[in-house]
C-alpha cells in the first residue's frame, strides 16, 4: 500500500472514533515542524485542535540567559561556539549574529565535539560552548565536557542552558490556562528517558499520553491512538514509537547526563522559573562552567509586543500576535519562536499556517 | 618555483609573470596568446553574456573542485539561455600561502573543463591578497555565448497553465555533499556533488522541441527558490509532487540529520525545464538518453494564476514552499 493510502486509512479511523472537541498538545519542536511540513492539520476533523507546547529549545530559553550570553561576549574576549539556531535569537539588545558582524568570533557547529578541535587549534583563545536543548542534546554536551576535562584543555568552557521536558509539561498542566485532553509525547526525548521517564507525571495527572514518532504515518498513528484512548476514557501512557523508544530509555545517555549535570531550577520563556527543570554543570566539572566565573546580575527587558510566551503555553496562536508576519518574520525575527526552524511562529509562517 | 603563492606573485613584476606563465601554459589559444589588454572577438549572432564568482570551501570536493565549478557554472548559465558557450574570462583572487601545487591542480581542472565545453579562455587576471584577506582562492569567470538559431531563443515562448515542470535528476546533491564534507563527515564515493556541464544536454533539446518554454539551473537556493522565481516571473501558481521528486536516499538521510530541506540545497548539474503539456513526455524521453538526465522526472505543473509554489505531500496534503527566509542552519534537536 502506498503511503497516501495508509494515511487515508488512518484518517478514516480517526474520523470514525473522534466525537467531541479535543485539545491535543505536542511538546516537541520537531513534531511542530513536521505537523506543519506535512500539512497534517488539514487531514484532521475540525474538532481536533493541535496545540504546540514549549518544545523548541531555543524558544524556551529565557531572555535573561540570552542577555547573559550577549553581555558576556561583549565584555570578555571569548569566542563562542554554538549550534546555528541560537545565532539570530534577539536579546534585549543585539544577537550573537550582530556580535559576529562586529568582529566577535562566533562559530557554528553541528557536533559539540568540534569545539574540542577548535580549542586545540587555537590555544591562545578562550571559547565557550553553549549547551542548549532538552534531554536529547544534553548527553553529547556531557560527553564533550568529560573529554575536555580528560584532555586537560584550559581554554574551553561551557554554558549549560539545558532543560528537562517533564517539568515544563507539569507546569503547563498546573497553570490550567487551557484544557488539554491528551499529550503527543515527544519521540526524541522519550528515546533518551524511556517510557519510564513519564511515569511520575502520568501517575500524577492521569492524562492520556502517546509517545509518537516523526514520519507522517507515525504522527497520524500516534494521533489515532491518542484520540482513541481519550474517547474511550482510558487513562493510558502508550509508547507508539517502539522502533526508537524503550521502556527504560538510553541508559548510556542518561549516565552521561548524571555524570556531568545536576538538576537545578531554571527560567523558561513564558513559564518563568520552574523548580528542578534545568541541568547545571555539577561540582566535579565546576571549573569548566562559565557561570562559576562570571555571574552577572542581568536586568532584562521584555520584547515589546512579542507574544512568544503565550504561544509557548498554547494560549495564543502565532496569528493572534500583532507582530506576526508584519514586524516579525523569519528574515527579521522579533521573538525566538520565529527564529528557530522548530518554533511555532516560524512553522506557521513558512508553511502557511492553518489556512493552507 | 616556491611551494606557496605569496604576495611576490601579485606584485606585477617577475613573480606575476611566473604565475601568468603557469596559467598560459594551460590555456594557449590564438586570442589569449596576443595578451592584449582586452580580447578582441569577432561575433555576429545574438549574444548571451554572464558572470559569476566562485568562493566555495572546500576547494576540492567529492565530484569536482573550484576550477571545474568555475567553468561549468558559467557554461550552464549560458546554456539555460540557449547560448552555445564560446568565450570565457578567468580571474583569480588568491590568498597568500595557497599552495602552488593546488593552484596547478585547479588550472588543470579548468583546462579539462573548458576543453570539454569547447569554450576558449580569452582574457583573465590574477591578484594575490594578504593572508586572512581571502579564503585560499576565489575565481570569477564571465562567459559569452551565441544564440545560433531561432529554436534556441526562448524569449518569445509563451508560458501557459498546464505546462509541466521537469528536472533532469537528483535534487540537492551538491549542497548536501558539500555540507557533509565541511563537517568532516567521511563520505563514500556515491555521496558527491552533481557538478556537470549542461550545454550538451540543453542545446540539442532546444533544437528538437519548441515545447521547451523556460530553463533555469537551480544552483544557490535550490529548486524551491527557482520555482518561486518562475512563479513570480510568470504569475502562475506552481504545484510540485513529493512522490515524484527525484531525491537520492543519501540526500534524504543526510538532510534529515542536518535539518535542511533538499529543495533548498544547491545543485550544480541540474536544470529546471518548463515544458508544454503536449511535449512533456517526449521531452522527458529524449533527455533521459543523456547520461546527465537518466533520473529525469516530471515533478509538477503550472496551475492557476498566482505566484506561489505548493507541494503536494506524499500523504496527499498541500503546503506552501516559500522562498528561503533564513540562512540554512543546522537544527539543534
XYZ file of C-alpha atoms in Angstrom:
689
model
C 0.000 0.000 0.000
C 1.228 3.494 -0.792
C 1.889 5.989 1.988
C -1.056 8.028 0.759
C -3.489 5.130 1.133
C -2.141 4.232 4.554
C -2.580 7.856 5.574
C -6.155 7.842 4.279
C -6.873 4.706 6.253
C -5.632 6.290 9.483
C -7.545 9.491 8.802
C -10.725 7.440 8.241
C -10.177 5.676 11.551
C -9.693 8.996 13.297
C -12.848 10.406 11.714
C -14.774 7.356 12.832
C -13.804 7.500 16.505
C -13.442 11.238 17.017
C -16.534 12.735 18.640
C -16.010 15.746 20.857
C -13.793 18.775 20.594
C -10.344 17.802 21.868
C -7.198 19.777 22.568
C -4.033 17.779 21.985
C -0.654 19.259 22.776
C 2.721 18.319 21.306
C 5.831 19.059 23.322
C 8.490 18.695 20.696
C 9.697 21.243 18.157
C 10.272 18.533 15.590
C 6.632 17.466 15.911
C 5.551 21.082 15.432
C 7.722 21.378 12.349
C 6.703 18.044 10.807
C 2.986 18.525 11.509
C 3.138 21.772 9.541
C 5.507 20.482 6.888
C 3.182 17.602 6.089
C 0.015 19.664 6.447
C -1.347 17.136 8.953
C -3.860 19.588 10.414
C -5.662 19.593 7.060
C -6.402 15.898 7.445
C -7.916 16.027 10.909
C -11.564 16.627 11.770
C -12.414 20.183 12.781
C -12.995 19.180 16.408
C -9.343 18.165 16.913
C -7.138 21.093 17.901
C -3.405 20.578 17.806
C -1.582 22.882 20.207
C 2.160 23.418 20.246
C 3.715 23.412 23.689
C 7.127 24.589 24.840
C 9.090 22.092 22.774
C 11.578 24.221 20.910
C 14.784 24.615 22.944
C 15.756 27.968 21.505
C 12.254 29.337 22.019
C 12.049 28.437 25.702
C 15.446 29.909 26.532
C 14.812 32.869 28.782
C 15.538 36.420 27.780
C 17.815 36.594 30.834
C 20.004 33.721 29.598
C 20.312 35.226 26.134
C 21.181 38.594 27.658
C 23.734 36.959 29.964
C 25.406 35.397 26.976
C 25.449 38.596 24.964
C 26.778 40.587 27.920
C 29.497 38.004 28.462
C 30.625 38.054 24.851
C 30.525 41.835 24.719
C 32.558 42.251 27.913
C 35.012 39.379 27.769
C 37.174 38.143 24.966
C 35.643 34.717 24.434
C 34.959 33.008 21.153
C 31.501 31.468 21.098
C 30.815 28.012 19.721
C 27.146 27.365 19.146
C 24.511 25.489 17.230
C 23.171 27.646 14.436
C 19.659 28.167 15.781
C 20.886 30.431 18.544
C 22.656 32.837 16.213
C 19.704 35.083 15.490
C 17.825 34.903 18.775
C 17.335 38.509 19.820
C 18.418 39.593 23.286
C 17.277 42.830 24.897
C 19.820 44.390 22.585
C 21.546 42.612 19.748
C 22.073 38.943 18.978
C 25.062 36.657 18.546
C 24.924 37.274 14.838
C 25.128 41.034 15.352
C 28.179 40.466 17.565
C 29.693 38.351 14.810
C 29.233 41.212 12.347
C 31.058 43.450 14.817
C 34.035 41.106 14.624
C 33.444 38.759 17.587
C 34.378 35.166 16.887
C 31.153 33.161 16.720
C 31.441 29.664 15.303
C 28.541 27.485 14.239
C 28.958 23.749 14.701
C 26.889 20.637 14.125
C 28.635 18.342 16.585
C 29.760 19.552 20.024
C 32.993 17.579 19.714
C 34.086 20.057 17.050
C 34.556 22.502 19.915
C 37.471 20.449 21.253
C 39.172 20.600 17.884
C 38.633 24.364 17.673
C 40.002 24.895 21.186
C 43.059 22.737 20.469
C 43.843 24.564 17.258
C 43.586 27.966 18.930
C 45.152 27.555 22.355
C 45.663 31.290 22.854
C 41.960 31.989 22.615
C 39.265 31.100 25.143
C 35.995 29.578 23.951
C 32.543 28.925 25.344
C 30.400 26.115 24.010
C 26.731 26.798 24.543
C 24.884 23.688 25.675
C 21.250 24.101 24.733
C 18.401 21.688 24.260
C 16.472 19.081 26.189
C 17.365 15.559 27.291
C 18.257 14.844 23.664
C 21.255 17.131 23.299
C 22.489 17.060 26.904
C 24.329 13.696 26.578
C 26.565 14.844 23.730
C 27.398 18.059 25.590
C 28.093 15.982 28.716
C 30.448 13.781 26.722
C 32.249 16.870 25.378
C 32.638 18.208 28.925
C 34.107 14.891 30.082
C 36.543 14.855 27.161
C 37.553 18.454 27.812
C 38.450 17.561 31.388
C 40.246 14.372 30.349
C 42.339 16.242 27.839
C 43.046 18.995 30.371
C 42.023 21.689 27.893
C 42.275 25.056 29.610
C 40.616 27.264 27.024
C 37.198 25.655 26.583
C 34.273 26.465 28.891
C 30.596 25.618 28.884
C 27.323 27.431 29.404
C 24.540 24.991 30.168
C 21.084 26.176 29.177
C 19.805 22.601 29.121
C 16.252 21.965 30.215
C 14.129 18.993 31.138
C 10.842 18.304 29.409
C 8.628 16.707 32.102
C 8.739 19.770 34.435
C 7.583 22.050 31.597
C 4.725 19.729 30.825
C 3.791 19.684 34.501
C 3.895 23.495 34.587
C 1.526 23.802 31.627
C -0.878 21.317 33.195
C -0.698 23.126 36.566
C -1.330 26.546 35.038
C -4.621 25.258 33.692
C -4.918 28.167 31.248
C -6.137 25.809 28.607
C -7.828 22.429 28.760
C -5.531 19.694 27.477
C -7.211 16.391 26.705
C -4.166 14.463 25.645
C -0.440 14.692 25.086
C 1.511 13.828 21.947
C 4.647 12.602 23.700
C 7.986 13.712 22.271
C 9.664 10.809 20.473
C 13.237 12.062 20.690
C 13.174 12.962 24.380
C 11.477 9.639 25.104
C 14.249 7.801 23.281
C 16.583 9.101 25.990
C 14.368 8.960 29.094
C 12.251 5.964 28.046
C 8.545 5.455 28.624
C 9.502 5.190 32.270
C 10.636 8.825 32.266
C 6.997 9.941 32.030
C 5.528 7.669 34.693
C 5.657 10.182 37.574
C 3.892 12.830 35.525
C 1.380 10.364 34.168
C 0.571 8.952 37.598
C 0.057 12.438 38.986
C -2.212 13.785 36.229
C -3.680 10.613 34.677
C -3.765 12.288 31.296
C -3.881 10.268 28.043
C -0.359 10.258 26.674
C 1.011 8.703 23.477
C 4.727 8.740 22.670
C 4.827 9.437 18.951
C 7.351 9.198 16.107
C 8.049 11.776 13.412
C 7.282 10.339 9.995
C 3.872 11.415 8.713
C 2.357 7.959 9.198
C 3.849 7.693 12.679
C 2.337 11.046 13.603
C -1.077 10.018 12.264
C -0.859 6.690 14.083
C 0.092 8.438 17.349
C -2.865 10.803 16.935
C -5.187 7.900 16.238
C -4.110 6.052 19.393
C -4.393 9.228 21.458
C -7.870 10.107 20.227
C -8.919 6.506 20.706
C -7.954 6.354 24.389
C -9.420 9.798 25.041
C -12.758 8.792 23.527
C -12.753 5.517 25.443
C -11.889 7.481 28.566
C -8.870 5.296 29.193
C -6.035 6.886 31.100
C -3.008 5.329 29.462
C 0.621 6.060 28.746
C 1.288 4.403 25.401
C 4.540 4.016 23.526
C 3.540 4.272 19.865
C 7.148 4.718 18.749
C 8.711 1.428 19.875
C 11.204 1.362 16.992
C 13.115 4.076 18.843
C 11.740 4.311 22.388
C 12.242 1.606 25.006
C 10.787 1.281 28.491
C 14.000 2.333 30.225
C 15.416 4.716 27.647
C 19.036 5.065 26.663
C 20.977 4.115 29.779
C 24.339 5.214 28.446
C 22.983 8.674 27.590
C 21.326 9.012 30.989
C 24.581 8.028 32.694
C 26.431 10.747 30.805
C 23.865 13.328 31.909
C 24.108 12.174 35.535
C 27.868 12.170 35.475
C 28.174 15.816 34.465
C 24.985 17.633 35.377
C 22.833 18.202 38.436
C 19.179 19.133 38.398
C 18.513 22.766 39.199
C 15.754 25.361 38.876
C 15.655 27.057 35.500
C 13.962 30.042 33.929
C 11.781 29.376 30.877
C 10.441 31.943 28.480
C 6.726 32.222 29.012
C 6.704 29.935 32.037
C 9.001 31.693 34.496
C 11.259 29.872 36.931
C 10.350 26.195 37.145
C 11.583 24.047 40.002
C 14.034 21.292 39.084
C 13.657 21.889 35.367
C 17.217 22.594 34.255
C 20.604 20.944 34.094
C 23.507 22.680 35.780
C 27.128 21.540 35.499
C 27.925 19.712 38.776
C 30.719 20.274 41.310
C 33.096 17.814 39.686
C 33.181 19.790 36.450
C 32.663 23.214 38.003
C 35.910 24.648 36.684
C 34.548 24.212 33.144
C 31.290 26.019 33.952
C 31.465 29.606 32.712
C 28.838 30.607 35.264
C 31.243 29.858 38.091
C 33.493 32.637 36.770
C 31.017 35.235 35.579
C 27.766 35.608 37.426
C 26.279 38.866 36.190
C 23.025 40.146 37.556
C 21.040 40.680 34.399
C 18.160 43.134 34.155
C 16.065 42.028 31.216
C 13.642 43.959 29.128
C 10.684 42.170 27.622
C 10.462 42.485 23.867
C 7.559 44.914 23.358
C 4.563 43.272 21.728
C 6.123 39.798 21.470
C 3.730 37.013 22.432
C 6.191 34.107 22.357
C 5.379 33.327 25.984
C 1.672 32.959 25.250
C 2.404 30.940 22.106
C 4.638 28.583 24.095
C 1.868 27.990 26.608
C -0.576 27.192 23.825
C -2.994 30.004 24.703
C -2.143 32.149 21.655
C -1.838 31.146 18.061
C 1.004 32.923 16.251
C -1.616 34.789 14.224
C -3.015 36.234 17.472
C 0.213 38.222 17.842
C 0.157 41.673 16.280
C 3.780 41.419 15.210
C 3.345 38.106 13.359
C 4.148 38.284 9.655
C 4.472 42.056 9.778
C 7.310 43.182 12.013
C 8.236 39.621 12.950
C 9.264 37.332 10.099
C 11.884 34.582 9.703
C 14.177 37.041 7.927
C 13.672 39.579 10.706
C 12.629 37.677 13.832
C 11.475 39.693 16.826
C 10.887 36.728 19.113
C 12.591 33.341 19.366
C 9.570 31.351 18.150
C 10.193 32.932 14.753
C 13.944 32.257 14.835
C 14.132 28.539 15.205
C 13.038 26.219 12.452
C 11.149 24.360 15.176
C 9.423 27.434 16.525
C 5.656 27.544 16.190
C 5.640 31.016 14.634
C 8.254 30.026 12.067
C 6.339 26.878 11.090
C 3.104 28.894 10.826
C 4.792 31.482 8.654
C 6.751 29.172 6.387
C 4.125 26.534 5.822
C 1.098 28.724 5.513
C -0.408 28.127 8.934
C -3.871 26.681 9.073
C -5.212 28.468 6.054
C -3.499 26.202 3.613
C 59.346 27.747 -8.084
C 58.231 28.355 -4.496
C 55.832 25.972 -2.821
C 53.302 28.623 -1.894
C 51.850 31.564 -3.702
C 52.960 34.725 -1.891
C 52.467 38.468 -2.323
C 55.501 38.488 -4.612
C 53.360 36.713 -7.202
C 50.968 39.625 -7.228
C 53.455 42.485 -7.444
C 53.168 42.964 -11.211
C 56.814 42.104 -11.759
C 58.708 38.877 -12.203
C 56.602 36.956 -9.704
C 53.417 37.820 -11.519
C 54.979 36.824 -14.796
C 55.830 33.458 -13.289
C 52.228 32.962 -12.204
C 50.782 34.089 -15.522
C 53.108 31.823 -17.473
C 51.859 28.928 -15.413
C 48.319 29.875 -16.398
C 49.116 30.451 -20.070
C 50.774 27.049 -20.322
C 47.346 25.544 -19.842
C 45.150 27.740 -21.996
C 47.024 28.625 -25.130
C 44.827 29.873 -27.999
C 45.132 32.461 -30.751
C 43.175 35.166 -28.898
C 44.786 34.746 -25.484
C 48.262 34.439 -26.982
C 48.181 38.099 -28.060
C 47.957 39.163 -24.394
C 46.233 42.412 -25.282
C 44.568 44.386 -22.510
C 41.287 43.224 -23.994
C 40.407 40.177 -26.011
C 39.196 41.116 -29.495
C 36.323 38.878 -30.561
C 34.524 38.517 -33.875
C 30.868 37.716 -33.374
C 27.709 38.339 -35.353
C 24.883 36.302 -33.777
C 22.717 37.263 -30.844
C 24.954 37.193 -27.753
C 24.495 35.974 -24.214
C 26.836 37.351 -21.571
C 27.055 36.230 -17.942
C 29.353 36.416 -14.924
C 29.732 34.534 -11.674
C 32.164 34.340 -8.760
C 33.150 31.092 -7.091
C 34.142 31.109 -3.441
C 33.442 27.511 -2.449
C 35.101 25.903 0.545
C 36.491 23.246 0.464
C 38.142 23.984 -2.876
C 38.453 20.283 -3.656
C 35.387 18.167 -3.009
C 33.848 14.842 -3.947
C 32.672 15.254 -7.526
C 34.830 18.204 -8.536
C 36.757 21.291 -7.483
C 36.502 25.071 -7.646
C 38.177 25.043 -11.078
C 35.629 22.803 -12.745
C 32.844 24.622 -10.929
C 34.006 27.993 -12.247
C 33.789 26.736 -15.839
C 30.661 24.579 -15.656
C 28.765 27.128 -13.574
C 29.200 29.826 -16.199
C 28.677 27.405 -19.104
C 25.380 26.361 -17.520
C 24.242 29.963 -17.127
C 24.809 30.419 -20.859
C 23.232 27.113 -21.833
C 19.961 27.732 -19.963
C 19.594 30.881 -22.064
C 20.000 28.830 -25.239
C 23.522 30.093 -25.879
C 26.381 27.973 -27.127
C 29.355 28.797 -24.883
C 32.277 30.341 -26.783
C 34.492 32.575 -24.681
C 35.411 32.748 -21.032
C 37.267 35.231 -18.868
C 39.122 33.834 -15.892
C 40.182 35.822 -12.824
C 41.784 34.594 -9.642
C 41.972 36.204 -6.232
C 44.473 34.117 -4.322
C 45.161 34.321 -0.614
C 48.823 34.375 0.246
C 50.008 30.940 1.308
C 47.879 28.975 -1.147
C 49.887 26.013 -2.374
C 51.255 26.222 -5.883
C 50.578 22.517 -6.312
C 46.894 23.084 -5.528
C 46.787 26.028 -7.904
C 48.213 23.822 -10.646
C 45.579 21.188 -9.965
C 42.892 23.836 -10.326
C 44.396 25.078 -13.599
C 44.456 21.511 -14.904
C 40.795 21.121 -13.956
C 39.871 24.361 -15.679
C 41.698 23.213 -18.775
C 39.873 19.888 -18.848
C 36.511 21.507 -18.215
C 36.948 24.244 -20.822
C 38.144 21.728 -23.411
C 35.125 19.558 -22.669
C 32.785 22.511 -23.217
C 34.673 23.934 -26.228
C 34.927 27.278 -24.523
C 38.025 29.410 -25.067
C 39.620 31.306 -22.217
C 40.415 34.637 -23.856
C 41.228 37.022 -21.036
C 41.972 36.929 -17.347
C 43.625 38.377 -14.288
C 45.325 37.319 -11.079
C 45.575 39.136 -7.768
C 47.241 37.941 -4.585
C 45.890 39.241 -1.265
C 47.424 39.081 2.214
C 46.872 36.102 4.453
C 43.495 36.429 6.195
C 42.003 38.662 3.476
C 40.521 35.835 1.462
C 39.725 32.144 1.772
C 42.502 30.394 -0.191
C 41.239 31.104 -3.693
C 38.316 32.879 -5.320
C 37.614 32.618 -9.029
C 35.497 34.842 -11.232
C 34.541 33.821 -14.731
C 32.457 35.640 -17.306
C 31.139 33.863 -20.337
C 29.995 34.848 -23.795
C 27.849 32.577 -25.900
C 25.822 32.891 -29.065
C 22.240 32.004 -29.698
C 22.766 30.267 -33.003
C 19.236 29.868 -34.254
C 15.622 30.765 -33.680
C 14.862 27.462 -31.924
C 17.284 28.275 -29.149
C 15.794 31.687 -28.482
C 13.392 31.225 -25.584
C 12.458 34.873 -25.235
C 9.195 34.624 -27.174
C 7.825 31.342 -25.811
C 4.509 31.637 -24.011
C 4.145 30.080 -20.579
C 0.663 28.612 -20.025
C -1.473 26.921 -17.443
C -0.853 23.182 -17.561
C 2.816 23.491 -18.517
C 4.957 20.861 -16.827
C 7.971 21.172 -14.553
C 10.808 18.768 -15.372
C 14.131 18.225 -13.630
C 16.982 16.158 -15.031
C 17.690 14.129 -11.893
C 18.545 14.030 -8.168
C 17.832 17.145 -6.118
C 20.160 18.814 -3.597
C 23.273 16.694 -4.152
C 25.826 19.492 -4.428
C 24.644 21.421 -1.374
C 24.221 18.421 0.893
C 27.504 16.728 -0.066
C 29.465 19.949 0.453
C 27.800 20.418 3.833
C 28.829 16.894 4.847
C 32.400 17.493 3.730
C 32.571 20.735 5.650
C 31.515 18.876 8.752
C 34.337 16.443 8.183
C 31.921 13.565 7.883
C 33.675 10.813 5.978
C 31.708 10.211 2.841
C 31.830 7.304 0.465
C 32.099 7.573 -3.292
C 28.419 7.782 -4.103
C 27.995 10.861 -1.938
C 29.182 13.605 -4.239
C 28.342 16.872 -5.913
C 26.275 16.636 -9.100
C 28.580 19.177 -10.781
C 28.303 18.841 -14.567
C 28.157 20.955 -17.746
C 24.661 21.082 -19.198
C 25.277 22.567 -22.646
C 25.268 19.228 -24.449
C 22.036 18.270 -22.779
C 20.250 21.569 -23.292
C 21.203 22.752 -26.773
C 20.094 19.583 -28.625
C 16.898 19.648 -26.564
C 16.130 23.165 -27.756
C 16.881 22.198 -31.354
C 14.349 19.402 -31.202
C 11.451 20.740 -29.116
C 9.603 24.038 -29.396
C 7.689 22.974 -26.287
C 10.628 23.927 -24.070
C 9.493 27.256 -22.715
C 11.858 28.219 -19.942
C 15.068 26.901 -18.399
C 16.951 27.710 -15.225
C 19.671 25.980 -13.252
C 18.698 25.641 -9.587
C 22.053 26.468 -8.003
C 22.199 28.527 -4.802
C 18.793 28.457 -3.079
C 17.895 25.206 -4.811
C 14.800 24.019 -6.621
C 12.418 25.802 -4.227
C 13.997 29.184 -4.935
C 13.998 28.762 -8.714
C 10.371 27.624 -8.737
C 9.403 30.651 -6.678
C 11.231 32.875 -9.148
C 9.361 31.251 -12.018
C 6.004 31.534 -10.233
C 6.647 35.215 -9.661
C 8.009 35.983 -13.089
C 5.120 34.424 -14.984
C 2.354 34.819 -12.411
C 1.379 31.202 -12.160
C 0.895 29.017 -9.126
C 3.196 26.009 -9.338
C 2.410 22.670 -7.705
C 5.098 20.036 -7.264
C 4.507 16.455 -6.187
C 6.562 14.991 -3.345
C 6.146 11.450 -4.659
C 7.752 12.409 -7.957
C 10.736 14.328 -6.635
C 13.959 12.513 -7.530
C 15.913 12.665 -4.274
C 18.561 10.044 -3.592
C 18.380 8.194 -0.297
C 21.670 9.550 0.973
C 20.420 13.083 0.340
C 17.211 12.344 2.245
C 19.045 10.812 5.184
C 21.716 13.480 5.423
C 19.246 16.327 5.069
C 17.149 14.867 7.864
C 20.144 14.880 10.163
C 21.249 18.355 9.078
C 17.747 19.770 9.270
C 17.964 21.066 5.713
C 15.219 20.582 3.165
C 16.829 19.261 -0.070
C 14.516 21.552 -2.021
C 16.646 24.451 -0.778
C 20.038 22.800 -1.260
C 22.211 23.835 -4.199
C 22.548 21.851 -7.413
C 25.356 22.283 -9.953
C 24.344 19.882 -12.698
C 20.602 20.301 -12.787
C 18.193 22.239 -14.923
C 14.529 23.005 -14.348
C 12.625 22.784 -17.611
C 9.200 24.338 -18.073
C 7.687 22.314 -20.903
C 4.389 22.341 -22.743
C 1.886 19.734 -21.623
C 1.830 18.197 -25.116
C 5.542 17.654 -25.446
C 6.374 16.992 -21.784
C 6.551 13.204 -22.031
C 8.552 13.297 -25.281
C 10.977 15.782 -23.777
C 11.409 13.501 -20.769
C 12.069 10.506 -23.008
C 14.561 12.492 -25.081
C 16.654 13.858 -22.224
C 16.746 10.522 -20.435
C 19.074 9.280 -23.179
C 21.731 11.677 -21.897
C 23.810 10.312 -19.011
C 23.229 13.562 -17.094
C 19.481 13.062 -17.199
C 18.739 9.370 -16.679
C 16.835 10.103 -13.468
C 14.736 12.880 -15.011
C 11.199 13.338 -13.766
C 8.144 15.442 -14.367
C 7.814 16.898 -10.869
C 4.941 19.322 -11.133
C 2.821 21.671 -13.173
C 1.761 25.275 -13.558
C -1.715 25.604 -12.167
C -3.859 28.683 -11.829
C -2.964 32.336 -11.807
C -0.927 33.141 -8.736
C 2.664 33.471 -7.654
C 3.240 30.808 -5.040
C 4.688 27.323 -5.032
C 2.905 24.419 -3.344
C 3.973 20.904 -2.519
C 1.515 18.052 -2.692
C 2.885 15.828 0.072
C 3.151 12.068 -0.052
C 0.168 11.854 2.304
C -1.978 13.925 -0.015
C -1.929 17.293 1.764
C -0.749 20.541 0.261
C 1.566 23.104 1.716
C 3.380 26.188 0.616
C 7.037 26.054 -0.474
C 8.285 29.509 0.351
C 11.451 31.296 -0.725
C 14.404 30.828 1.578
C 13.778 33.079 4.546
C 16.899 32.467 6.564
C 20.399 31.059 6.347
C 20.491 27.324 6.087
C 21.374 26.362 9.640
C 21.507 23.097 11.498
C 18.747 22.075 13.873
C 19.729 21.502 17.435
C 17.315 18.775 18.438
